[in-house]
């Protein structure tokens, strides 16, 4: 393991690692890090400069630093000394976090909700509380990793079904029986939208429950930004809704809904809620201000849709295979990691910064550069993005990517 030791601080002496861990590093990590990645952490590209266009975040409606949110947080910091930092299960109704829970639940059309440390914790804690070894969990093959971890934490049998395919879902339910179906409203790597109504028909026909992760649709979709379930008028047919509040809400927390009668069951069975400290009062109050802001952001939502349509149309015209999705998340699926690193580095060179996704966030050899659009992009910036994408296409030839070949095969088959 000499090669790996160069990244350690020479002034620090660490005890030897286990032979098992050393062997795993040598087998799985070292060839990837020093081979494919060239001795650098490939997930981190060039540092954005002052004129860079950032397409690597999730603040879709550009609320970071909004004066109303900042003012609410500053006021809370000056006056929240009476609150105790403790596990969320101890919070009383007057705590800002409990007020945020009820505010969020009302926003999405449910009667109760829970705030957690992150969207990951929310999904793990919810599934752990509502599934068990006798409850099969059916997960879309592209469901977020936190949803899979939730099934694992519940010790529930987990079954995958083909992405966005209600017929495949029905087939696997018929084999294993009623359980919990888990989908994303908008998928985090491709921007694909779940065919939720068709999924619900299968769920209801077979006596299942359904959890819809609205992380990438809360704030951006539906009336007053209430999400895809609300947009489709399906909220009252969905059992559970979850969301990371680090996307359109640009905060640091997670949320999930559950019927009010399950509240105390969840507070005694959901480990992330029991064994994590609560969200701090000033964070909860800032998120309350964010909810109010997003509920009144129809103009920003329309601007985001306009930008999304324009960028997607431009990329398709240039030959980029982005057929997997339709929303503000755009997957540039170059395939093998080396090809995606080349793509990302080319874009960085022009000051257009994307997020590099690879295993375990994607399947092996299906790595991608993810572009996330925001309402604050100007027309001039969109022009520049499309100009850069044209220049880069001549170098990386996206029409030869595996995703493009799969698209052509599918088109011929259809």
Coordinates of C-alpha atoms in Angstrom, one line a residue:
X1 CA 0.0 0.0 0.0
X2 CA 2.9 2.4 -0.5
X3 CA 1.1 4.2 -3.3
X4 CA -1.8 5.1 -1.1
X5 CA 0.3 6.4 1.8
X6 CA 1.3 9.5 -0.2
X7 CA -2.1 11.0 0.5
X8 CA -1.6 10.7 4.3
X9 CA 0.0 13.4 6.4
X10 CA 3.6 12.5 6.9
X11 CA 3.7 14.1 10.4
X12 CA 1.0 11.8 11.7
X13 CA 1.6 8.2 12.8
X14 CA -1.4 6.0 12.5
X15 CA -1.7 2.4 13.8
X16 CA -1.8 -0.3 11.1
X17 CA -5.1 -1.1 9.4
X18 CA -6.5 -4.6 9.3
X19 CA -5.2 -6.9 6.6
X20 CA -8.7 -7.2 5.3
X21 CA -9.2 -3.5 4.8
X22 CA -5.7 -3.2 3.3
X23 CA -6.5 -5.9 0.8
X24 CA -9.9 -4.3 -0.1
X25 CA -8.2 -1.0 -0.7
X26 CA -5.6 -2.6 -2.9
X27 CA -8.2 -4.5 -4.8
X28 CA -11.0 -2.0 -5.2
X29 CA -9.7 1.5 -4.6
X30 CA -6.1 1.9 -5.6
X31 CA -6.4 0.8 -9.2
X32 CA -9.4 3.1 -9.7
X33 CA -7.8 6.1 -7.9
X34 CA -4.3 5.9 -9.5
X35 CA -5.4 4.3 -12.7
X36 CA -8.7 5.6 -14.1
X37 CA -8.7 8.7 -12.0
X38 CA -5.0 9.5 -12.5
X39 CA -4.2 10.0 -8.8
X40 CA -6.8 12.7 -8.1
X41 CA -10.3 12.6 -6.5
X42 CA -12.2 12.7 -9.8
X43 CA -15.5 13.8 -8.3
X44 CA -14.0 17.2 -7.7
X45 CA -13.2 19.1 -10.8
X46 CA -11.6 22.5 -11.4
X47 CA -12.4 25.2 -8.9
X48 CA -15.0 27.6 -10.3
X49 CA -13.8 31.1 -11.0
X50 CA -15.6 34.5 -10.8
X51 CA -17.1 34.1 -14.3
X52 CA -18.0 30.5 -14.0
X53 CA -21.5 29.1 -14.6
X54 CA -22.4 26.7 -11.8
X55 CA -24.6 23.8 -12.9
X56 CA -23.4 21.5 -10.1
X57 CA -25.8 22.5 -7.2
X58 CA -29.5 21.9 -6.4
X59 CA -30.7 25.4 -5.6
X60 CA -33.2 25.3 -8.4
X61 CA -35.1 28.5 -7.5
X62 CA -32.0 30.4 -6.4
X63 CA -33.0 31.2 -2.8
X64 CA -29.6 30.9 -1.2
X65 CA -28.8 34.2 0.6
X66 CA -32.3 35.6 0.0
X67 CA -32.8 38.6 2.4
X68 CA -36.0 37.2 3.9
X69 CA -34.3 33.9 4.8
X70 CA -31.2 35.6 6.1
X71 CA -33.2 38.0 8.2
X72 CA -35.2 35.2 9.8
X73 CA -32.1 33.2 10.6
X74 CA -30.3 36.2 12.1
X75 CA -33.3 37.1 14.3
X76 CA -33.5 33.5 15.5
X77 CA -29.7 33.4 16.3
X78 CA -30.1 36.4 18.5
X79 CA -33.0 35.0 20.4
X80 CA -32.9 31.2 20.6
X81 CA -30.8 30.8 23.7
X82 CA -33.7 29.3 25.6
X83 CA -33.8 26.2 23.4
X84 CA -32.1 23.0 24.4
X85 CA -30.1 20.9 21.8
X86 CA -31.5 17.4 22.2
X87 CA -33.0 14.5 20.3
X88 CA -36.0 15.4 18.2
X89 CA -38.2 13.0 20.1
X90 CA -38.2 15.4 23.1
X91 CA -39.3 18.5 21.2
X92 CA -42.5 20.1 22.5
X93 CA -45.1 21.8 20.2
X94 CA -43.7 25.3 20.8
X95 CA -40.3 24.4 19.3
X96 CA -39.5 25.9 15.9
X97 CA -38.8 22.5 14.5
X98 CA -42.3 21.2 15.4
X99 CA -43.8 24.3 13.8
X100 CA -41.8 23.6 10.7
X101 CA -43.0 20.0 10.6
X102 CA -46.6 21.1 10.7
X103 CA -46.0 23.8 8.2
X104 CA -44.3 21.4 5.7
X105 CA -47.1 18.8 6.2
X106 CA -49.8 21.4 5.4
X107 CA -47.8 22.6 2.4
X108 CA -47.8 19.1 0.8
X109 CA -51.3 18.3 1.9
X110 CA -50.7 15.9 4.8
X111 CA -51.7 15.9 8.4
X112 CA -48.3 15.4 10.1
X113 CA -44.6 15.3 9.3
X114 CA -41.1 14.9 10.7
X115 CA -38.0 16.9 10.3
X116 CA -34.7 15.0 10.3
X117 CA -31.0 15.8 10.0
X118 CA -31.0 15.1 6.2
X119 CA -33.0 13.7 3.4
X120 CA -31.0 10.5 3.7
X121 CA -31.9 10.2 7.4
X122 CA -35.6 10.9 6.6
X123 CA -35.8 8.1 4.1
X124 CA -34.0 5.6 6.3
X125 CA -36.0 6.6 9.4
X126 CA -39.4 6.4 7.6
X127 CA -38.8 3.1 5.9
X128 CA -37.4 1.6 9.1
X129 CA -40.6 2.6 11.0
X130 CA -43.1 1.4 8.4
X131 CA -41.5 -1.8 7.0
X132 CA -40.1 -4.9 8.6
X133 CA -39.0 -8.5 7.7
X134 CA -42.5 -9.3 6.7
X135 CA -43.0 -6.2 4.5
X136 CA -41.5 -6.5 1.0
X137 CA -40.1 -3.2 -0.2
X138 CA -40.3 -2.6 -4.0
X139 CA -37.8 0.0 -5.2
X140 CA -37.5 1.5 -8.7
X141 CA -34.1 0.5 -10.0
X142 CA -33.1 4.2 -10.0
X143 CA -34.4 5.0 -6.5
X144 CA -32.1 7.1 -4.4
X145 CA -29.5 5.2 -2.3
X146 CA -31.1 6.4 1.0
X147 CA -34.3 4.5 0.0
X148 CA -32.4 1.3 -0.5
X149 CA -30.6 1.8 2.9
X150 CA -34.0 2.3 4.5
X151 CA -35.1 -1.1 3.3
X152 CA -31.8 -2.6 4.6
X153 CA -32.3 -0.8 8.0
X154 CA -35.8 -2.2 8.3
X155 CA -34.4 -5.8 7.6
X156 CA -37.1 -5.9 4.9
X157 CA -36.8 -8.0 1.7
X158 CA -35.9 -5.5 -1.0
X159 CA -37.0 -6.1 -4.6
X160 CA -36.0 -3.9 -7.6
X161 CA -38.2 -3.3 -10.6
X162 CA -37.4 -1.7 -14.0
X163 CA -37.2 2.0 -13.9
X164 CA -40.6 3.8 -14.3
X165 CA -42.3 0.5 -15.4
X166 CA -45.6 -0.1 -13.7
X167 CA -46.0 -3.5 -15.5
X168 CA -42.7 -4.7 -14.1
X169 CA -43.7 -3.5 -10.7
X170 CA -47.0 -5.4 -10.9
X171 CA -45.1 -8.6 -11.9
X172 CA -42.8 -8.5 -8.9
X173 CA -45.6 -7.7 -6.5
X174 CA -47.6 -10.7 -7.7
X175 CA -44.5 -12.8 -6.9
X176 CA -43.8 -11.5 -3.4
X177 CA -47.0 -10.1 -2.1
X178 CA -48.2 -6.7 -0.7
X179 CA -45.6 -4.3 0.6
X180 CA -44.2 -0.8 0.3
X181 CA -43.5 0.6 -3.1
X182 CA -40.8 3.3 -3.3
X183 CA -40.3 5.8 -6.1
X184 CA -38.8 9.2 -6.7
X185 CA -41.1 11.9 -8.1
X186 CA -38.2 13.3 -10.2
X187 CA -35.1 11.1 -10.4
X188 CA -32.0 12.7 -9.1
X189 CA -29.5 11.7 -11.9
X190 CA -31.6 12.0 -15.0
X191 CA -34.5 14.3 -14.4
X192 CA -37.0 11.6 -15.3
X193 CA -40.5 12.0 -13.9
X194 CA -42.3 9.1 -12.3
X195 CA -45.5 7.9 -14.0
X196 CA -47.2 8.2 -10.6
X197 CA -50.8 7.7 -11.6
X198 CA -50.0 4.4 -13.3
X199 CA -47.8 3.3 -10.3
X200 CA -50.7 4.1 -7.9
X201 CA -53.1 1.9 -9.9
X202 CA -50.8 -1.0 -9.3
X203 CA -50.2 -0.1 -5.7
X204 CA -54.0 0.1 -5.0
X205 CA -54.9 -3.1 -7.0
X206 CA -52.5 -5.1 -4.8
X207 CA -53.0 -3.6 -1.4
X208 CA -49.6 -1.9 -1.1
X209 CA -48.4 1.3 0.4
X210 CA -46.4 3.9 -1.5
X211 CA -43.6 6.3 -0.6
X212 CA -42.8 9.1 -3.0
X213 CA -39.5 11.0 -2.6
X214 CA -40.2 14.6 -3.7
X215 CA -36.6 15.8 -3.1
X216 CA -36.2 17.1 -6.6
X217 CA -39.9 18.3 -7.2
X218 CA -40.7 20.0 -3.9
X219 CA -40.6 23.7 -4.6
X220 CA -40.3 23.3 -8.3
X221 CA -43.5 21.4 -9.2
X222 CA -47.2 21.7 -8.3
X223 CA -49.4 24.5 -7.0
X224 CA -47.3 26.8 -4.7
X225 CA -44.4 24.4 -5.2
X226 CA -46.1 21.6 -3.2
X227 CA -44.6 18.9 -5.4
X228 CA -45.5 16.4 -8.1
X229 CA -48.2 14.6 -6.0
X230 CA -50.0 17.9 -5.6
X231 CA -49.5 18.8 -9.3
X232 CA -51.1 15.5 -10.4
X233 CA -53.9 15.7 -7.7
X234 CA -52.8 12.4 -6.2
X235 CA -51.7 13.5 -2.7
X236 CA -54.6 11.8 -0.9
X237 CA -53.7 8.5 -2.6
X238 CA -50.1 8.6 -1.5
X239 CA -49.2 7.1 1.9
X240 CA -45.9 8.8 2.6
X241 CA -44.0 11.7 1.1
X242 CA -40.3 12.5 1.8
X243 CA -37.9 15.1 0.7
X244 CA -34.4 16.5 1.2
X245 CA -34.5 20.1 2.1
X246 CA -31.1 20.6 0.6
X247 CA -32.5 21.0 -3.0
X248 CA -35.0 23.8 -3.9
X249 CA -35.1 24.8 -0.2
X250 CA -31.3 25.1 -0.1
X251 CA -31.2 24.1 3.6
X252 CA -29.8 21.3 5.7
X253 CA -32.5 18.9 6.8
X254 CA -34.9 16.2 5.6
X255 CA -38.6 15.7 5.9
X256 CA -41.2 13.0 5.6
X257 CA -44.9 12.8 6.2
X258 CA -46.9 10.1 8.0
X259 CA -50.5 10.0 9.3
X260 CA -50.8 11.8 12.6
X261 CA -51.9 8.5 14.4
X262 CA -48.4 7.1 13.6
X263 CA -46.5 9.9 15.3
X264 CA -45.6 8.2 18.5
X265 CA -45.0 4.9 16.9
X266 CA -42.4 6.6 14.6
X267 CA -40.8 8.5 17.5
X268 CA -40.2 5.2 19.2
X269 CA -39.0 3.2 16.2
X270 CA -37.2 5.5 13.7
X271 CA -33.6 5.5 14.8
X272 CA -32.5 8.7 12.9
X273 CA -35.2 10.5 14.9
X274 CA -34.3 8.9 18.2
X275 CA -30.5 9.0 18.0
X276 CA -29.8 12.2 16.2
X277 CA -29.9 15.7 17.7
X278 CA -32.7 18.0 16.4
X279 CA -32.4 20.6 13.7
X280 CA -31.3 23.8 15.5
X281 CA -33.9 26.5 16.0
X282 CA -32.3 29.0 13.7
X283 CA -32.2 26.4 11.0
X284 CA -35.9 25.6 11.4
X285 CA -36.9 29.2 11.4
X286 CA -34.9 29.9 8.3
X287 CA -36.6 26.9 6.6
X288 CA -40.0 28.3 7.7
X289 CA -39.1 31.5 5.9
X290 CA -38.0 29.5 2.9
X291 CA -41.3 27.7 2.7
X292 CA -43.1 31.0 2.6
X293 CA -40.8 32.3 -0.1
X294 CA -41.2 29.2 -2.3
X295 CA -44.9 29.2 -2.0
X296 CA -44.9 32.6 -3.7
X297 CA -42.3 31.8 -6.3
X298 CA -44.5 31.1 -9.3
X299 CA -42.5 33.4 -11.5
X300 CA -39.3 31.6 -10.7
X301 CA -40.9 28.2 -11.3
X302 CA -42.0 29.4 -14.8
X303 CA -38.5 30.8 -15.4
X304 CA -37.0 27.4 -14.5
X305 CA -39.4 25.6 -16.9
X306 CA -38.5 28.0 -19.7
X307 CA -34.8 27.5 -19.2
X308 CA -35.2 23.8 -19.0
X309 CA -37.1 23.6 -22.2
X310 CA -34.5 25.8 -24.0
X311 CA -31.4 24.0 -22.7
X312 CA -32.8 20.5 -23.4
X313 CA -33.9 21.5 -26.9
X314 CA -30.5 22.9 -27.6
X315 CA -28.6 19.9 -26.4
X316 CA -30.8 17.5 -28.3
X317 CA -30.2 19.5 -31.5
X318 CA -26.5 19.2 -30.8
X319 CA -26.7 15.4 -30.6
X320 CA -26.5 14.9 -26.8
X321 CA -28.5 11.8 -25.7
X322 CA -30.5 13.3 -22.9
X323 CA -33.7 11.4 -23.6
X324 CA -33.7 9.8 -20.1
X325 CA -35.4 12.9 -18.5
X326 CA -37.5 16.0 -19.0
X327 CA -36.9 18.2 -16.0
X328 CA -34.2 20.6 -14.7
X329 CA -31.8 17.8 -14.0
X330 CA -29.9 16.8 -17.2
X331 CA -27.7 13.7 -17.4
X332 CA -24.8 13.8 -19.8
X333 CA -24.1 10.0 -19.7
X334 CA -20.7 9.5 -21.3
X335 CA -20.4 6.0 -19.9
X336 CA -17.0 4.8 -18.6
X337 CA -15.5 7.0 -15.9
X338 CA -12.5 8.1 -18.0
X339 CA -14.9 9.4 -20.7
X340 CA -16.9 11.3 -18.2
X341 CA -13.8 12.8 -16.6
X342 CA -12.8 14.0 -20.1
X343 CA -16.2 15.5 -20.6
X344 CA -16.2 17.2 -17.2
X345 CA -12.7 18.6 -17.7
X346 CA -13.6 20.0 -21.1
X347 CA -16.6 21.8 -19.6
X348 CA -14.5 23.1 -16.7
X349 CA -12.1 24.5 -19.1
X350 CA -14.8 26.7 -20.5
X351 CA -16.1 27.7 -17.0
X352 CA -19.2 25.5 -17.1
X353 CA -19.2 23.4 -14.0
X354 CA -21.2 20.2 -13.7
X355 CA -21.3 17.4 -11.0
X356 CA -19.5 14.2 -11.7
X357 CA -21.5 11.1 -10.8
X358 CA -20.1 7.6 -10.8
X359 CA -20.5 4.3 -8.9
X360 CA -22.0 3.9 -6.3
X361 CA -24.2 6.9 -7.4
X362 CA -24.6 5.3 -10.8
X363 CA -24.2 1.8 -12.3
X364 CA -20.7 0.8 -13.2
X365 CA -19.7 2.2 -16.6
X366 CA -22.7 4.5 -16.6
X367 CA -21.1 7.5 -15.1
X368 CA -22.3 11.0 -16.0
X369 CA -21.9 14.7 -15.7
X370 CA -25.0 16.1 -14.2
X371 CA -26.2 19.6 -15.1
X372 CA -28.7 21.2 -12.8
X373 CA -30.5 24.3 -14.0
X374 CA -31.7 27.2 -11.9
X375 CA -34.1 30.0 -12.3
X376 CA -31.3 32.6 -11.9
X377 CA -29.6 31.7 -15.1
X378 CA -29.7 34.6 -17.5
X379 CA -30.4 34.4 -21.2
X380 CA -26.8 35.3 -21.9
X381 CA -25.6 32.4 -19.6
X382 CA -27.9 30.0 -21.4
X383 CA -26.5 31.2 -24.7
X384 CA -23.0 30.6 -23.4
X385 CA -23.8 27.1 -22.1
X386 CA -25.1 26.0 -25.5
X387 CA -22.2 27.5 -27.3
X388 CA -19.8 25.6 -25.0
X389 CA -21.7 22.4 -25.4
X390 CA -21.4 22.8 -29.2
X391 CA -17.6 23.3 -28.9
X392 CA -17.3 20.3 -26.5
X393 CA -19.4 18.1 -28.7
X394 CA -16.8 18.3 -31.5
X395 CA -14.3 16.9 -29.1
X396 CA -16.2 14.2 -27.1
X397 CA -18.7 13.2 -29.8
X398 CA -21.8 12.5 -27.7
X399 CA -23.6 10.7 -30.5
X400 CA -21.1 7.9 -30.0
X401 CA -21.8 7.5 -26.3
X402 CA -23.3 4.1 -25.2
X403 CA -26.4 6.1 -24.1
X404 CA -26.8 7.3 -27.7
X405 CA -26.4 3.8 -29.1
X406 CA -29.0 2.5 -26.7
X407 CA -31.4 5.3 -27.7
X408 CA -31.0 4.3 -31.4
X409 CA -31.6 0.7 -30.7
X410 CA -34.7 1.5 -28.7
X411 CA -36.0 3.7 -31.4
X412 CA -35.6 1.0 -34.0
X413 CA -37.3 -1.5 -31.8
X414 CA -40.3 0.8 -31.2

